[in-house]
CSV table of C-alpha atoms and ligand atoms in Angstrom, one decimal:
chain,number,residue,atom,x,y,z
A,10,MET,CA,-20.7,-14.9,21.9
A,11,PRO,CA,-18.7,-11.9,20.8
A,12,GLU,CA,-15.4,-12.5,18.9
A,13,LYS,CA,-12.3,-11.9,21.0
A,14,VAL,CA,-10.6,-10.0,18.2
A,15,ILE,CA,-11.8,-8.9,14.8
A,16,ILE,CA,-9.1,-7.7,12.4
A,17,ILE,CA,-10.1,-5.5,9.5
A,18,GLY,CA,-7.7,-5.4,6.6
A,19,SER,CA,-5.7,-7.7,4.3
A,20,GLY,CA,-2.2,-6.4,4.0
A,21,PRO,CA,1.0,-7.3,5.9
A,22,ALA,CA,-0.3,-5.6,9.1
A,23,ALA,CA,-3.6,-7.4,9.2
A,24,TRP,CA,-2.2,-10.9,8.4
A,25,THR,CA,0.7,-10.5,10.8
A,26,ALA,CA,-1.8,-9.4,13.5
A,27,ALA,CA,-3.8,-12.5,12.7
A,28,ILE,CA,-0.8,-14.8,13.0
A,29,TYR,CA,0.0,-13.5,16.4
A,30,ALA,CA,-3.6,-13.4,17.6
A,31,ALA,CA,-4.2,-16.9,16.4
A,32,ARG,CA,-1.1,-18.2,18.1
A,33,ALA,CA,-2.3,-16.5,21.3
A,34,GLU,CA,-5.5,-18.6,20.9
A,35,LEU,CA,-7.7,-15.5,20.3
A,36,SER,CA,-9.2,-17.2,17.3
A,37,PRO,CA,-9.2,-14.0,15.2
A,38,LEU,CA,-11.8,-13.2,12.6
A,39,VAL,CA,-10.3,-11.3,9.6
A,40,PHE,CA,-12.4,-9.1,7.3
A,41,GLU,CA,-10.1,-9.2,4.3
A,42,GLY,CA,-12.4,-7.0,2.1
A,43,ALA,CA,-14.9,-7.8,-0.6
A,44,ILE,CA,-14.0,-8.7,-4.2
A,45,THR,CA,-15.9,-6.0,-6.1
A,46,GLU,CA,-15.3,-3.9,-9.1
A,47,GLU,CA,-15.5,-0.8,-6.9
A,48,ASN,CA,-12.6,-2.1,-4.7
A,49,ARG,CA,-10.6,-3.0,-7.8
A,50,GLN,CA,-11.0,0.5,-9.1
A,51,ALA,CA,-10.0,2.0,-5.7
A,52,GLY,CA,-7.0,-0.4,-5.2
A,53,THR,CA,-8.6,-1.9,-2.1
A,54,LEU,CA,-9.1,-5.5,-3.1
A,55,PRO,CA,-8.0,-8.2,-0.6
A,56,LEU,CA,-4.2,-8.5,-0.1
A,57,GLY,CA,-3.8,-4.8,-0.3
A,58,GLN,CA,-1.2,-2.6,-2.1
A,59,LEU,CA,1.4,-5.4,-2.2
A,60,ALA,CA,-0.9,-7.4,-4.5
A,61,LEU,CA,-0.5,-4.6,-7.0
A,62,THR,CA,3.2,-4.7,-7.1
A,63,THR,CA,5.6,-7.0,-8.8
A,64,GLU,CA,8.8,-8.2,-7.2
A,65,VAL,CA,9.5,-7.5,-3.5
A,66,GLU,CA,13.2,-7.5,-2.9
A,67,ASN,CA,13.3,-5.8,0.5
A,68,PHE,CA,11.1,-8.0,2.6
A,69,PRO,CA,13.5,-9.9,4.9
A,70,GLY,CA,13.6,-13.6,4.4
A,71,PHE,CA,13.0,-13.6,0.6
A,72,PRO,CA,16.4,-13.4,-1.1
A,73,ALA,CA,16.7,-13.8,-4.8
A,74,GLY,CA,16.8,-17.4,-6.0
A,75,ASP,CA,14.4,-20.1,-7.0
A,76,LEU,CA,11.8,-20.3,-4.2
A,77,SER,CA,9.3,-22.3,-6.3
A,78,LEU,CA,9.6,-25.5,-4.3
A,79,TYR,CA,8.9,-23.5,-1.2
A,80,PHE,CA,5.8,-21.8,-2.8
A,81,ASP,CA,4.6,-25.2,-4.0
A,82,SER,CA,4.7,-26.5,-0.4
A,83,ALA,CA,3.4,-23.4,1.3
A,84,LEU,CA,0.5,-22.3,-0.8
A,85,GLU,CA,-2.8,-24.1,-1.4
A,86,PRO,CA,-2.6,-25.7,-4.9
A,87,GLN,CA,-5.5,-23.7,-6.3
A,88,ILE,CA,-3.8,-20.4,-5.3
A,89,ARG,CA,-0.4,-21.6,-6.5
A,90,MET,CA,-1.8,-22.6,-9.9
A,91,MET,CA,-3.1,-19.0,-10.4
A,92,MET,CA,0.4,-17.5,-9.7
A,93,ALA,CA,2.5,-16.2,-12.5
A,94,PRO,CA,5.7,-18.3,-13.1
A,95,HIS,CA,8.2,-17.4,-10.4
A,96,GLU,CA,11.1,-15.5,-11.9
A,97,LYS,CA,13.7,-16.2,-9.3
A,98,LYS,CA,13.8,-12.6,-8.1
A,99,GLY,CA,12.9,-13.0,-4.5
A,100,VAL,CA,9.2,-12.9,-4.0
A,101,SER,CA,6.4,-11.2,-5.8
A,102,GLY,CA,4.0,-9.0,-3.9
A,103,PRO,CA,1.0,-11.3,-4.5
A,104,GLU,CA,3.0,-14.4,-3.6
A,105,LEU,CA,4.2,-12.7,-0.4
A,106,MET,CA,0.7,-11.8,0.6
A,107,GLU,CA,-0.7,-15.2,-0.2
A,108,LEU,CA,2.0,-16.7,2.0
A,109,ILE,CA,1.3,-14.5,4.9
A,110,ARG,CA,-2.4,-15.1,4.6
A,111,GLN,CA,-1.8,-18.8,4.4
A,112,GLN,CA,0.4,-18.6,7.5
A,113,ALA,CA,-2.4,-16.9,9.4
A,114,LYS,CA,-4.9,-19.6,8.2
A,115,ASN,CA,-2.5,-22.3,9.3
A,116,PHE,CA,-2.9,-21.2,12.9
A,117,GLY,CA,-6.7,-21.1,12.7
A,118,THR,CA,-7.5,-17.6,11.5
A,119,ARG,CA,-11.1,-17.4,10.1
A,120,ILE,CA,-11.6,-15.2,7.1
A,121,VAL,CA,-14.6,-13.3,5.8
A,122,THR,CA,-14.3,-11.9,2.3
A,123,GLU,CA,-16.4,-8.8,2.9
A,124,ASP,CA,-15.7,-5.2,3.8
A,125,VAL,CA,-16.6,-3.7,7.2
A,126,VAL,CA,-18.8,-0.8,6.3
A,127,ASP,CA,-19.8,0.5,9.7
A,128,VAL,CA,-18.7,0.2,13.3
A,129,ASN,CA,-20.2,1.1,16.6
A,130,PHE,CA,-17.4,1.6,19.1
A,131,ALA,CA,-19.6,3.3,21.6
A,132,VAL,CA,-21.0,0.0,22.9
A,133,ARG,CA,-19.4,-3.1,24.4
A,134,PRO,CA,-18.9,-5.5,22.8
A,135,PHE,CA,-18.1,-3.4,19.7
A,136,GLN,CA,-20.6,-3.9,16.8
A,137,LEU,CA,-19.4,-4.2,13.3
A,138,THR,CA,-21.5,-4.3,10.1
A,139,ALA,CA,-20.2,-6.0,7.0
A,140,SER,CA,-20.9,-5.4,3.4
A,141,ASP,CA,-23.2,-8.5,3.4
A,142,GLU,CA,-25.3,-6.6,6.0
A,143,LYS,CA,-24.5,-9.1,8.8
A,144,THR,CA,-23.4,-7.7,12.1
A,145,TYR,CA,-20.6,-9.0,14.3
A,146,ALA,CA,-19.7,-8.3,17.9
A,147,ALA,CA,-16.1,-8.1,19.1
A,148,GLN,CA,-14.4,-7.5,22.4
A,149,SER,CA,-11.4,-6.0,20.6
A,150,VAL,CA,-10.7,-4.7,17.1
A,151,ILE,CA,-7.6,-4.2,15.1
A,152,VAL,CA,-7.9,-1.8,12.2
A,153,ALA,CA,-5.3,-2.5,9.5
A,154,THR,CA,-7.1,-1.3,6.4
A,155,GLY,CA,-4.1,0.4,4.8
A,156,ALA,CA,-3.9,3.3,2.4
A,157,ARG,CA,-4.2,3.5,-1.3
A,158,ALA,CA,-1.9,5.5,-3.6
A,159,ASN,CA,-3.6,8.3,-5.3
A,160,TYR,CA,-3.8,8.0,-9.1
A,161,LEU,CA,-5.0,10.6,-11.5
A,162,GLY,CA,-7.7,8.3,-12.9
A,163,LEU,CA,-6.6,8.4,-16.5
A,164,PRO,CA,-7.7,5.3,-18.6
A,165,SER,CA,-4.1,5.1,-20.0
A,166,GLU,CA,-2.7,5.1,-16.4
A,167,GLU,CA,-5.0,2.2,-15.5
A,168,LYS,CA,-4.1,0.3,-18.7
A,169,TYR,CA,-0.3,0.3,-18.0
A,170,LYS,CA,-0.4,-0.4,-14.2
A,171,ASN,CA,2.3,-3.0,-13.6
A,172,ARG,CA,3.5,-2.5,-17.1
A,173,GLY,CA,5.5,0.7,-16.4
A,174,VAL,CA,3.0,2.7,-14.3
A,175,SER,CA,3.6,2.3,-10.6
A,176,ALA,CA,3.1,4.3,-7.4
A,177,CYS,CA,6.0,2.8,-5.5
A,178,ALA,CA,9.6,3.4,-6.6
A,179,VAL,CA,11.0,1.5,-3.7
A,180,CYS,CA,8.9,-1.6,-4.7
A,181,ASP,CA,9.4,-1.5,-8.4
A,182,GLY,CA,12.3,0.9,-9.3
A,183,ALA,CA,15.0,-1.8,-9.6
A,184,LEU,CA,13.1,-3.8,-12.2
A,185,PRO,CA,15.0,-4.3,-15.5
A,186,ARG,CA,12.4,-2.2,-17.5
A,187,PHE,CA,13.4,0.9,-15.5
A,188,ARG,CA,17.2,0.5,-15.7
A,189,ASN,CA,19.2,3.0,-17.8
A,190,ARG,CA,16.1,4.5,-19.3
A,191,PRO,CA,14.3,7.8,-18.8
A,192,LEU,CA,11.6,7.7,-16.1
A,193,VAL,CA,8.9,10.1,-15.1
A,194,VAL,CA,7.7,10.9,-11.6
A,195,VAL,CA,4.5,12.9,-11.2
A,196,GLY,CA,4.1,15.1,-8.1
A,197,GLY,CA,5.8,17.8,-6.2
A,198,GLY,CA,5.8,16.7,-2.6
A,199,ASP,CA,8.4,15.0,-0.5
A,200,SER,CA,7.3,11.6,-1.8
A,201,ALA,CA,7.8,12.7,-5.4
A,202,VAL,CA,11.3,14.0,-4.7
A,203,GLU,CA,12.2,10.9,-2.7
A,204,GLU,CA,10.9,8.6,-5.4
A,205,ALA,CA,12.8,10.6,-8.1
A,206,ASP,CA,16.0,10.6,-6.0
A,207,TYR,CA,15.6,6.8,-5.4
A,208,LEU,CA,15.0,6.2,-9.1
A,209,THR,CA,18.2,8.0,-10.1
A,210,LYS,CA,20.1,4.9,-9.0
A,211,PHE,CA,18.6,3.0,-11.9
A,212,ALA,CA,17.4,5.6,-14.5
A,213,ASP,CA,19.2,7.5,-17.1
A,214,VAL,CA,17.3,10.6,-16.2
A,215,VAL,CA,14.3,11.2,-14.1
A,216,TYR,CA,11.7,13.8,-15.2
A,217,LEU,CA,9.8,15.2,-12.3
A,218,VAL,CA,6.5,16.5,-13.6
A,219,HIS,CA,4.9,19.1,-11.3
A,220,ARG,CA,1.8,21.1,-12.0
A,221,ARG,CA,3.1,24.3,-10.4
A,222,ASP,CA,6.4,26.3,-10.5
A,223,GLN,CA,7.2,25.5,-7.0
A,224,LEU,CA,7.7,22.2,-5.2
A,225,ARG,CA,5.6,21.4,-2.1
A,226,ALA,CA,8.5,19.3,-0.8
A,227,SER,CA,10.4,20.5,2.2
A,228,LYS,CA,13.2,22.9,1.3
A,229,ILE,CA,16.0,20.4,1.8
A,230,MET,CA,14.3,17.8,-0.4
A,231,ALA,CA,13.4,20.4,-3.0
A,232,GLU,CA,17.0,21.6,-3.2
A,233,ARG,CA,18.2,18.0,-3.6
A,234,ALA,CA,15.9,17.6,-6.5
A,235,LYS,CA,16.9,20.8,-8.2
A,236,ASN,CA,20.6,20.1,-7.8
A,237,HIS,CA,20.6,16.5,-8.7
A,238,PRO,CA,22.4,15.9,-12.1
A,239,LYS,CA,20.0,13.2,-13.1
A,240,ILE,CA,16.7,14.9,-12.1
A,241,LYS,CA,15.1,17.3,-14.5
A,242,ILE,CA,12.1,19.1,-13.3
A,243,LEU,CA,9.3,19.8,-15.8
A,244,TRP,CA,7.5,22.8,-14.2
A,245,ASN,CA,3.9,23.7,-14.8
A,246,ARG,CA,3.1,20.4,-16.5
A,247,THR,CA,0.3,17.8,-16.0
A,248,LEU,CA,0.2,14.3,-17.2
A,249,GLU,CA,-2.5,14.0,-19.9
A,250,GLU,CA,-1.8,10.5,-21.2
A,251,VAL,CA,0.5,7.6,-20.6
A,252,LEU,CA,1.7,6.4,-24.0
A,253,GLY,CA,2.6,2.8,-24.7
A,254,ASN,CA,1.7,-0.4,-26.6
A,255,ASP,CA,0.8,-4.0,-25.7
A,256,LYS,CA,4.3,-5.3,-26.4
A,257,ASP,CA,6.4,-2.8,-24.5
A,258,GLY,CA,4.1,-1.3,-21.9
A,259,VAL,CA,4.9,2.3,-21.2
A,260,THR,CA,6.9,4.1,-23.9
A,261,GLY,CA,6.3,7.8,-23.0
A,262,VAL,CA,4.0,10.5,-21.7
A,263,ARG,CA,2.0,13.3,-23.1
A,264,LEU,CA,2.1,16.4,-20.9
A,265,ALA,CA,0.0,19.5,-21.0
A,266,SER,CA,1.1,22.9,-19.8
A,267,THR,CA,-0.5,24.8,-17.0
A,268,ALA,CA,1.3,27.9,-18.1
A,269,GLY,CA,0.1,28.2,-21.7
A,270,GLN,CA,3.1,26.3,-23.3
A,271,PRO,CA,2.6,23.8,-26.1
A,272,GLU,CA,2.0,20.1,-25.3
A,273,LEU,CA,5.1,18.1,-24.6
A,274,ARG,CA,5.8,14.4,-25.4
A,275,GLN,CA,8.6,12.7,-23.4
A,276,ASP,CA,9.9,9.2,-24.0
A,277,CYS,CA,10.2,7.0,-20.9
A,278,THR,CA,9.7,3.4,-19.8
A,279,GLY,CA,8.2,4.2,-16.4
A,280,VAL,CA,5.7,6.6,-14.8
A,281,PHE,CA,5.7,6.8,-11.0
A,282,MET,CA,2.7,8.5,-9.4
A,283,ALA,CA,3.6,10.3,-6.2
A,284,ILE,CA,0.6,12.5,-5.7
A,285,GLY,CA,-0.2,11.4,-2.2
A,286,HIS,CA,-1.9,8.5,-0.4
A,287,THR,CA,-5.4,8.2,1.0
A,288,PRO,CA,-5.8,6.1,4.2
A,289,ASN,CA,-8.8,3.7,4.1
A,290,VAL,CA,-10.9,5.1,6.9
A,291,ALA,CA,-14.2,6.0,5.3
A,292,PHE,CA,-16.1,3.7,7.7
A,293,LEU,CA,-14.3,5.1,10.7
A,294,LYS,CA,-15.2,8.8,10.4
A,295,GLY,CA,-16.5,10.1,13.7
A,296,LYS,CA,-15.8,6.7,15.3
A,297,LEU,CA,-12.0,7.0,15.9
A,298,ALA,CA,-9.8,10.1,16.3
A,299,LEU,CA,-7.8,10.8,13.1
A,300,THR,CA,-4.8,12.9,12.5
A,301,GLU,CA,-4.9,16.1,10.5
A,302,LYS,CA,-3.9,14.2,7.4
A,303,GLY,CA,-6.8,11.7,8.0
A,304,TYR,CA,-4.8,8.7,9.3
A,305,ILE,CA,-5.8,6.9,12.5
A,306,GLN,CA,-4.3,8.6,15.5
A,307,LEU,CA,-2.3,6.4,17.7
A,308,THR,CA,-2.6,7.8,21.3
A,309,THR,CA,0.4,6.2,23.1
A,310,PRO,CA,4.0,6.3,21.9
A,311,PHE,CA,5.3,2.8,20.8
A,312,ARG,CA,1.8,1.3,21.2
A,313,THR,CA,-1.0,0.7,18.7
A,314,CYS,CA,-3.8,2.1,21.0
A,315,THR,CA,-6.3,4.4,19.4
A,316,SER,CA,-8.7,6.9,20.9
A,317,VAL,CA,-11.1,4.0,21.8
A,318,GLU,CA,-9.9,1.6,24.4
A,319,GLY,CA,-9.9,-1.9,23.0
A,320,VAL,CA,-9.5,-0.7,19.4
A,321,PHE,CA,-6.0,-1.0,18.0
A,322,ALA,CA,-4.6,0.1,14.6
A,323,ALA,CA,-1.6,-0.9,12.6
A,324,GLY,CA,0.1,-0.5,9.2
A,325,ASP,CA,-0.4,2.2,6.6
A,326,VAL,CA,-3.8,3.3,7.9
A,327,THR,CA,-1.7,4.9,10.8
A,328,ASP,CA,1.4,5.7,8.9
A,329,ASP,CA,2.1,8.5,6.4
A,330,TYR,CA,5.8,8.2,6.8
A,331,TYR,CA,7.4,4.7,6.5
A,332,ARG,CA,4.8,2.9,4.5
A,333,GLN,CA,6.9,-0.3,4.0
A,334,ALA,CA,5.6,-3.9,4.1
A,335,VAL,CA,8.0,-4.8,6.9
A,336,THR,CA,7.1,-1.8,9.1
A,337,SER,CA,3.4,-2.7,8.6
A,338,ALA,CA,4.0,-6.3,9.5
A,339,GLY,CA,5.9,-5.2,12.6
A,340,SER,CA,3.1,-2.9,13.7
A,341,GLY,CA,0.5,-5.7,13.1
A,342,CYS,CA,2.5,-7.9,15.5
A,343,MET,CA,2.4,-5.1,18.0
A,344,ALA,CA,-1.3,-4.6,17.6
A,345,ALA,CA,-2.0,-8.3,18.3
A,346,LEU,CA,0.2,-8.2,21.4
A,347,ASP,CA,-1.5,-5.0,22.5
A,348,ALA,CA,-5.0,-6.6,22.0
A,349,GLU,CA,-4.0,-9.8,23.8
A,350,ARG,CA,-2.6,-7.9,26.8
A,351,TRP,CA,-5.6,-5.6,26.9
A,352,LEU,CA,-8.0,-8.5,26.8
A,353,ALA,CA,-6.1,-10.2,29.6
A,354,ALA,CA,-6.3,-7.1,31.7
A,355,GLN,CA,-10.0,-7.1,31.1
A,356,GLY,CA,-10.1,-10.6,32.6
A,357,GLU,CA,-10.6,-12.3,29.2
B,15,NAP,P1,1.9,15.7,-0.5
B,15,NAP,O1,2.9,16.4,0.4
B,15,NAP,O2,0.5,15.9,-0.2
B,15,NAP,O3,2.3,16.1,-2.0
B,15,NAP,C1,1.5,15.6,-3.0
B,15,NAP,C2,2.0,16.3,-4.3
B,15,NAP,O4,1.2,15.8,-5.4
B,15,NAP,C3,1.9,17.8,-4.3
B,15,NAP,O5,3.0,18.4,-4.9
B,15,NAP,C4,0.6,18.0,-5.2
B,15,NAP,O6,0.7,19.2,-6.0
B,15,NAP,C5,0.7,16.8,-6.1
B,15,NAP,N1,-0.6,16.5,-6.6
B,15,NAP,C6,-1.7,16.1,-5.8
B,15,NAP,N2,-2.8,15.9,-6.5
B,15,NAP,C7,-2.3,16.1,-7.8
B,15,NAP,C8,-3.0,15.9,-9.1
B,15,NAP,N3,-4.3,15.6,-9.2
B,15,NAP,N4,-2.3,16.2,-10.2
B,15,NAP,C9,-1.0,16.6,-10.1
B,15,NAP,N5,-0.3,16.7,-9.0
B,15,NAP,C10,-1.0,16.4,-7.8
B,15,NAP,O7,2.1,14.1,-0.4
B,15,NAP,P2,3.5,13.3,-0.3
B,15,NAP,O8,4.6,13.8,-1.1
B,15,NAP,O9,3.1,11.8,-0.4
B,15,NAP,O10,3.8,13.5,1.3
B,15,NAP,C11,2.9,13.1,2.3
B,15,NAP,C12,3.5,13.4,3.7
B,15,NAP,O11,4.6,12.5,4.0
B,15,NAP,C13,4.0,14.8,3.7
B,15,NAP,O12,3.8,15.3,5.0
B,15,NAP,C14,5.5,14.6,3.5
B,15,NAP,O13,6.3,15.7,4.1
B,15,NAP,C15,5.7,13.3,4.2
B,15,NAP,N6,6.9,12.6,3.6
B,15,NAP,C16,8.1,12.9,4.1
B,15,NAP,C17,9.2,12.4,3.6
B,15,NAP,C18,10.6,12.7,4.1
B,15,NAP,O14,10.7,13.5,5.0
B,15,NAP,N7,11.6,12.0,3.7
B,15,NAP,C19,9.1,11.5,2.4
B,15,NAP,C20,7.9,11.3,1.9
B,15,NAP,C21,6.8,11.8,2.5
B,15,NAP,P3,0.6,20.7,-5.3
B,15,NAP,O15,1.9,20.9,-4.6
B,15,NAP,O16,0.3,21.5,-6.4
B,15,NAP,O17,-0.5,20.6,-4.3
């Protein structure tokens, strides 16, 4: 018997889709991704980008305060035991993801800890091949594989991830370590300017490090950066090394010049990478229509339909614009409702 709905992904969109699909008695099967070194390196382990962040202060329903009793009651003991002590600052990204996953499990979601590596959407039921080489059949599919922030791939960048290196100012910018200190943002697009602008709320000064002498950001955003009293643009510079130590995390950066200038060292307590995101669609190439930027194309306004009837998509894999946990969760809910209604229309 084919599955009624298979959900691929492990972030807020996937688990929210699972909650709704499970409550609609579709008995969803979620492929949450494989736990492999390759996925760790790529930032695509189960639980997605939020598992790589620290406190989440903007997800509705998790105000600051001691939520430990709630976590004790909601999470499986073996998961709870592995969590860092709760610091009374709302919810951490990993805690939030474990809670949403648990909520989906509570309604009967089944979970496979493997990647989906190939799909055949040209046949009905759809055929999916997992990383353990097993194949699965599904009447409908929800793709919620997310996107991953691009990093430069420097060993020092990897070393200080979550200890001053971040790719999400909105997630991490308000943390104490970033307050009233110099910060660095790497990139020259709208995201970099937006991140720099956002970080000025907390930072002493934000150094925007860009490899050229012109920003890629839209004119209005570029002007905002140039005129902001707390943003200083370091033109024609590339990040060569994140400096730091075990005790303090990030303490500075070493910057090379692309214009023949001497190397520059800059003190800072945070480095925010804003050099674009890559949607996780490798296994979908040629199977679903993608946008020019490589995200899954949604074909109907305010719906989660894709170019293949019966295949729906939600979250960051469709979204190069909002990219928030709450918008992803919302679109996961929409995808489950779309799948449920589509299956009903097929007489399922
Ligand atoms: P983006 O426009 O692709 O810009 C990426 C930036 O990172 C570019 O400046 C690029 O430099 C730089 N970069 C890329 N690889 C690099 C590397 N290896 N080393 C150093 N620098 C590197 O990406 P984005 O800023 O994330 O924006 C994505 C899309 O979302 C855009 O269409 C943007 O307009 C949109 N967006 C809009 C808003 C808004 O309107 N408020 C906010 C955020 C994003 P080069 O310029 O030299 O290529």
